[in-house]
């Protein structure tokens, strides 16, 4: 009996060791993505029973796909090649400096890279990320410089009748000083939440690096949740875990804009801030640009700096709230009150390009001054990260 138990124990050890070695080879020893000195990148996936493996990501040429908003750009794909051990490989051409996202498609099923733990969520899609350093991409890296603090706070919104979650960035040295700071209110797009600008936009890294370079004045950045039916991002609030959706109900019906001062009151009541319009900026991407446009107009003497990043300036059937009435007259009041900067940026192939062109014509006709930046590409985070890095140095 003892001999039998000893053999059983030895067999268990051998099995465990063999399984561990297999796991080690299949996952931990595989390097993917591997970034080479010439900025080429190799992707690898161990999938011996797969018939087809592709990689898709924003480093590949785009393709046109249909969306609820018409034809838009989407990442293309490339085939990996399988060796005799079941390891699939693909190597890129040299890539330009940028933060890139990617995923694998195995026999038609989209999946993340098991060899890389570095992931981000965009709405309900999970992708891996990597950075090719150099140029503006160095702003997205964590460098050996002083760092700010990122806090996830809860504030009371009497207007929306709930406590809500907000992300707050405070600049390096905030905790040790008595200094007061200006505030940038940075708004996300449809499907995003209070996590988006931090995770997808690399806001903390960008602000740390720009402040260290002396290109940006130290400031507080407030990143609220723009979906009025949520108290927080999916999985972070009282509704628990549920699948995020692209356009939550009541998101662009005016409720958020009308109750935005609840956020301003919280920030100014809980942080050392400089008050007054000269010390407040508001900017947003896509839906957040739509919100920033209407908030700054609805409260026309509140923000001296306004940034519209690929703003979703489009007619909406649910835009019936008081916020959207008297559009021209309140915009004229905003212009009359004066401001330091009205900044508009959009990509040449963005599906909102014409809407923004029409809005600029309206501003031109009424004599409202603005700065305009036009970039390559469409409705993508690559542009919005750049817009933040160009807008922030112009503030305060």
PDB file of C-alpha atoms in Angstrom, residues 141-283:
ATOM      1  CA  UNK A 141       4.966  56.537 -21.297  1.00  0.00           C
ATOM      2  CA  UNK A 142       5.704  56.576 -17.578  1.00  0.00           C
ATOM      3  CA  UNK A 143       9.026  58.407 -17.398  1.00  0.00           C
ATOM      4  CA  UNK A 144      11.353  59.091 -14.467  1.00  0.00           C
ATOM      5  CA  UNK A 145       9.787  62.423 -13.507  1.00  0.00           C
ATOM      6  CA  UNK A 146       7.524  63.716 -10.702  1.00  0.00           C
ATOM      7  CA  UNK A 147       4.062  62.182 -10.897  1.00  0.00           C
ATOM      8  CA  UNK A 148       0.608  63.448 -10.089  1.00  0.00           C
ATOM      9  CA  UNK A 149      -2.101  61.591  -8.189  1.00  0.00           C
ATOM     10  CA  UNK A 150      -5.197  59.940  -9.623  1.00  0.00           C
ATOM     11  CA  UNK A 151      -8.210  59.553  -7.337  1.00  0.00           C
ATOM     12  CA  UNK A 152     -11.578  57.929  -7.920  1.00  0.00           C
ATOM     13  CA  UNK A 153     -14.032  60.044  -5.923  1.00  0.00           C
ATOM     14  CA  UNK A 154     -17.774  60.050  -5.297  1.00  0.00           C
ATOM     15  CA  UNK A 155     -19.734  63.290  -5.378  1.00  0.00           C
ATOM     16  CA  UNK A 156     -23.347  64.123  -4.709  1.00  0.00           C
ATOM     17  CA  UNK A 157     -25.440  65.274  -7.675  1.00  0.00           C
ATOM     18  CA  UNK A 158     -28.691  66.762  -6.350  1.00  0.00           C
ATOM     19  CA  UNK A 159     -29.848  67.419  -9.912  1.00  0.00           C
ATOM     20  CA  UNK A 160     -29.481  63.759 -10.948  1.00  0.00           C
ATOM     21  CA  UNK A 161     -30.536  62.514  -7.486  1.00  0.00           C
ATOM     22  CA  UNK A 162     -27.615  60.156  -6.937  1.00  0.00           C
ATOM     23  CA  UNK A 163     -24.017  59.943  -5.797  1.00  0.00           C
ATOM     24  CA  UNK A 164     -21.737  59.638  -8.806  1.00  0.00           C
ATOM     25  CA  UNK A 165     -18.141  58.625  -9.439  1.00  0.00           C
ATOM     26  CA  UNK A 166     -15.511  60.934 -10.931  1.00  0.00           C
ATOM     27  CA  UNK A 167     -11.810  60.601 -11.717  1.00  0.00           C
ATOM     28  CA  UNK A 168      -9.597  63.448 -10.494  1.00  0.00           C
ATOM     29  CA  UNK A 169      -5.969  64.063 -11.492  1.00  0.00           C
ATOM     30  CA  UNK A 170      -3.968  66.383  -9.252  1.00  0.00           C
ATOM     31  CA  UNK A 171      -0.525  67.564 -10.430  1.00  0.00           C
ATOM     32  CA  UNK A 172       2.831  66.594  -8.882  1.00  0.00           C
ATOM     33  CA  UNK A 173       3.348  68.247  -5.520  1.00  0.00           C
ATOM     34  CA  UNK A 174      -0.333  68.972  -4.879  1.00  0.00           C
ATOM     35  CA  UNK A 175      -0.390  67.181  -1.510  1.00  0.00           C
ATOM     36  CA  UNK A 176       2.687  69.000  -0.178  1.00  0.00           C
ATOM     37  CA  UNK A 177       1.778  72.548  -1.224  1.00  0.00           C
ATOM     38  CA  UNK A 178      -0.798  75.179  -0.341  1.00  0.00           C
ATOM     39  CA  UNK A 179      -1.027  76.368  -3.922  1.00  0.00           C
ATOM     40  CA  UNK A 180      -4.358  76.709  -5.729  1.00  0.00           C
ATOM     41  CA  UNK A 181      -4.774  75.331  -9.240  1.00  0.00           C
ATOM     42  CA  UNK A 182      -6.966  75.899 -12.310  1.00  0.00           C
ATOM     43  CA  UNK A 183      -9.194  73.045 -13.486  1.00  0.00           C
ATOM     44  CA  UNK A 184      -9.720  71.291 -16.817  1.00  0.00           C
ATOM     45  CA  UNK A 185     -13.004  69.382 -17.066  1.00  0.00           C
ATOM     46  CA  UNK A 186     -12.309  66.595 -19.571  1.00  0.00           C
ATOM     47  CA  UNK A 187     -15.309  64.736 -21.006  1.00  0.00           C
ATOM     48  CA  UNK A 188     -15.460  61.295 -22.651  1.00  0.00           C
ATOM     49  CA  UNK A 189     -17.317  60.077 -25.730  1.00  0.00           C
ATOM     50  CA  UNK A 190     -20.270  57.738 -26.250  1.00  0.00           C
ATOM     51  CA  UNK A 191     -19.713  54.374 -24.605  1.00  0.00           C
ATOM     52  CA  UNK A 192     -17.058  55.822 -22.324  1.00  0.00           C
ATOM     53  CA  UNK A 193     -17.213  56.707 -18.652  1.00  0.00           C
ATOM     54  CA  UNK A 194     -15.012  58.172 -15.917  1.00  0.00           C
ATOM     55  CA  UNK A 195     -12.322  55.572 -16.754  1.00  0.00           C
ATOM     56  CA  UNK A 196     -11.968  56.398 -20.465  1.00  0.00           C
ATOM     57  CA  UNK A 197      -9.656  59.409 -20.491  1.00  0.00           C
ATOM     58  CA  UNK A 198      -7.342  57.763 -17.967  1.00  0.00           C
ATOM     59  CA  UNK A 199      -7.056  54.346 -19.603  1.00  0.00           C
ATOM     60  CA  UNK A 200      -7.517  55.113 -23.301  1.00  0.00           C
ATOM     61  CA  UNK A 201      -6.416  58.727 -23.293  1.00  0.00           C
ATOM     62  CA  UNK A 202      -3.307  58.324 -21.086  1.00  0.00           C
ATOM     63  CA  UNK A 203      -4.214  61.582 -19.367  1.00  0.00           C
ATOM     64  CA  UNK A 204      -2.082  61.151 -16.239  1.00  0.00           C
ATOM     65  CA  UNK A 205       1.042  60.221 -18.217  1.00  0.00           C
ATOM     66  CA  UNK A 206       0.482  63.039 -20.705  1.00  0.00           C
ATOM     67  CA  UNK A 207      -0.048  65.675 -18.029  1.00  0.00           C
ATOM     68  CA  UNK A 208       2.915  64.464 -15.938  1.00  0.00           C
ATOM     69  CA  UNK A 209       5.225  64.629 -18.952  1.00  0.00           C
ATOM     70  CA  UNK A 210       3.997  68.005 -20.236  1.00  0.00           C
ATOM     71  CA  UNK A 211       4.242  69.546 -16.767  1.00  0.00           C
ATOM     72  CA  UNK A 212       7.774  68.151 -16.339  1.00  0.00           C
ATOM     73  CA  UNK A 213       8.739  69.644 -19.717  1.00  0.00           C
ATOM     74  CA  UNK A 214       7.407  73.037 -18.654  1.00  0.00           C
ATOM     75  CA  UNK A 215       4.887  73.039 -21.519  1.00  0.00           C
ATOM     76  CA  UNK A 216       1.777  72.921 -19.348  1.00  0.00           C
ATOM     77  CA  UNK A 217       0.879  74.811 -16.192  1.00  0.00           C
ATOM     78  CA  UNK A 218       0.108  72.467 -13.293  1.00  0.00           C
ATOM     79  CA  UNK A 219      -3.642  71.956 -13.182  1.00  0.00           C
ATOM     80  CA  UNK A 220      -6.313  69.674 -11.840  1.00  0.00           C
ATOM     81  CA  UNK A 221      -8.103  67.504 -14.410  1.00  0.00           C
ATOM     82  CA  UNK A 222     -11.650  66.363 -13.576  1.00  0.00           C
ATOM     83  CA  UNK A 223     -12.977  63.455 -15.661  1.00  0.00           C
ATOM     84  CA  UNK A 224     -16.655  62.784 -14.845  1.00  0.00           C
ATOM     85  CA  UNK A 225     -19.085  60.132 -16.084  1.00  0.00           C
ATOM     86  CA  UNK A 226     -21.295  61.611 -18.813  1.00  0.00           C
ATOM     87  CA  UNK A 227     -23.977  58.903 -18.757  1.00  0.00           C
ATOM     88  CA  UNK A 228     -26.747  60.210 -16.512  1.00  0.00           C
ATOM     89  CA  UNK A 229     -28.295  56.778 -15.870  1.00  0.00           C
ATOM     90  CA  UNK A 230     -25.013  55.513 -14.371  1.00  0.00           C
ATOM     91  CA  UNK A 231     -23.562  56.337 -10.989  1.00  0.00           C
ATOM     92  CA  UNK A 232     -20.246  54.903 -12.203  1.00  0.00           C
ATOM     93  CA  UNK A 233     -18.589  52.875 -14.941  1.00  0.00           C
ATOM     94  CA  UNK A 234     -19.945  49.355 -15.482  1.00  0.00           C
ATOM     95  CA  UNK A 235     -18.624  47.137 -12.697  1.00  0.00           C
ATOM     96  CA  UNK A 236     -17.671  50.135 -10.537  1.00  0.00           C
ATOM     97  CA  UNK A 237     -21.102  51.256  -9.329  1.00  0.00           C
ATOM     98  CA  UNK A 238     -24.305  50.083  -7.713  1.00  0.00           C
ATOM     99  CA  UNK A 239     -25.572  48.335 -10.857  1.00  0.00           C
ATOM    100  CA  UNK A 240     -22.752  45.792 -10.630  1.00  0.00           C
ATOM    101  CA  UNK A 241     -21.332  43.941 -13.591  1.00  0.00           C
ATOM    102  CA  UNK A 242     -23.098  44.379 -16.908  1.00  0.00           C
ATOM    103  CA  UNK A 243     -22.082  44.777 -20.511  1.00  0.00           C
ATOM    104  CA  UNK A 244     -21.234  48.392 -21.402  1.00  0.00           C
ATOM    105  CA  UNK A 245     -23.223  49.859 -24.258  1.00  0.00           C
ATOM    106  CA  UNK A 246     -22.249  52.393 -26.873  1.00  0.00           C
ATOM    107  CA  UNK A 247     -25.043  54.890 -26.282  1.00  0.00           C
ATOM    108  CA  UNK A 248     -26.752  54.807 -22.886  1.00  0.00           C
ATOM    109  CA  UNK A 249     -30.306  56.196 -22.652  1.00  0.00           C
ATOM    110  CA  UNK A 250     -30.715  59.924 -21.885  1.00  0.00           C
ATOM    111  CA  UNK A 251     -27.012  60.509 -22.568  1.00  0.00           C
ATOM    112  CA  UNK A 252     -27.490  63.419 -24.975  1.00  0.00           C
ATOM    113  CA  UNK A 253     -30.903  64.776 -23.971  1.00  0.00           C
ATOM    114  CA  UNK A 254     -29.656  67.758 -21.966  1.00  0.00           C
ATOM    115  CA  UNK A 255     -29.812  66.360 -18.417  1.00  0.00           C
ATOM    116  CA  UNK A 256     -26.048  66.024 -18.102  1.00  0.00           C
ATOM    117  CA  UNK A 257     -25.356  69.536 -19.329  1.00  0.00           C
ATOM    118  CA  UNK A 258     -28.092  71.083 -17.168  1.00  0.00           C
ATOM    119  CA  UNK A 259     -26.671  69.497 -14.012  1.00  0.00           C
ATOM    120  CA  UNK A 260     -22.985  69.951 -14.772  1.00  0.00           C
ATOM    121  CA  UNK A 261     -22.529  72.590 -12.083  1.00  0.00           C
ATOM    122  CA  UNK A 262     -22.955  69.811  -9.485  1.00  0.00           C
ATOM    123  CA  UNK A 263     -19.548  68.600 -10.682  1.00  0.00           C
ATOM    124  CA  UNK A 264     -17.994  72.078 -10.600  1.00  0.00           C
ATOM    125  CA  UNK A 265     -19.305  72.646  -7.064  1.00  0.00           C
ATOM    126  CA  UNK A 266     -17.829  69.360  -5.887  1.00  0.00           C
ATOM    127  CA  UNK A 267     -14.401  70.061  -7.365  1.00  0.00           C
ATOM    128  CA  UNK A 268     -14.263  73.622  -6.093  1.00  0.00           C
ATOM    129  CA  UNK A 269     -15.534  72.553  -2.668  1.00  0.00           C
ATOM    130  CA  UNK A 270     -13.071  69.692  -2.193  1.00  0.00           C
ATOM    131  CA  UNK A 271      -9.873  70.791  -3.909  1.00  0.00           C
ATOM    132  CA  UNK A 272      -7.619  73.838  -3.733  1.00  0.00           C
ATOM    133  CA  UNK A 273      -8.677  75.560  -6.915  1.00  0.00           C
ATOM    134  CA  UNK A 274      -8.602  78.999  -8.430  1.00  0.00           C
ATOM    135  CA  UNK A 275     -12.201  79.970  -9.069  1.00  0.00           C
ATOM    136  CA  UNK A 276     -13.687  82.077 -11.856  1.00  0.00           C
ATOM    137  CA  UNK A 277     -13.956  81.517 -15.601  1.00  0.00           C
ATOM    138  CA  UNK A 278     -10.313  82.433 -16.189  1.00  0.00           C
ATOM    139  CA  UNK A 279      -9.355  79.303 -14.237  1.00  0.00           C
ATOM    140  CA  UNK A 280     -11.819  76.867 -15.796  1.00  0.00           C
ATOM    141  CA  UNK A 281     -11.510  74.925 -19.050  1.00  0.00           C
ATOM    142  CA  UNK A 282     -13.848  72.343 -20.530  1.00  0.00           C
ATOM    143  CA  UNK A 283     -13.106  69.946 -23.377  1.00  0.00           C
TER     144      UNK A 283
END
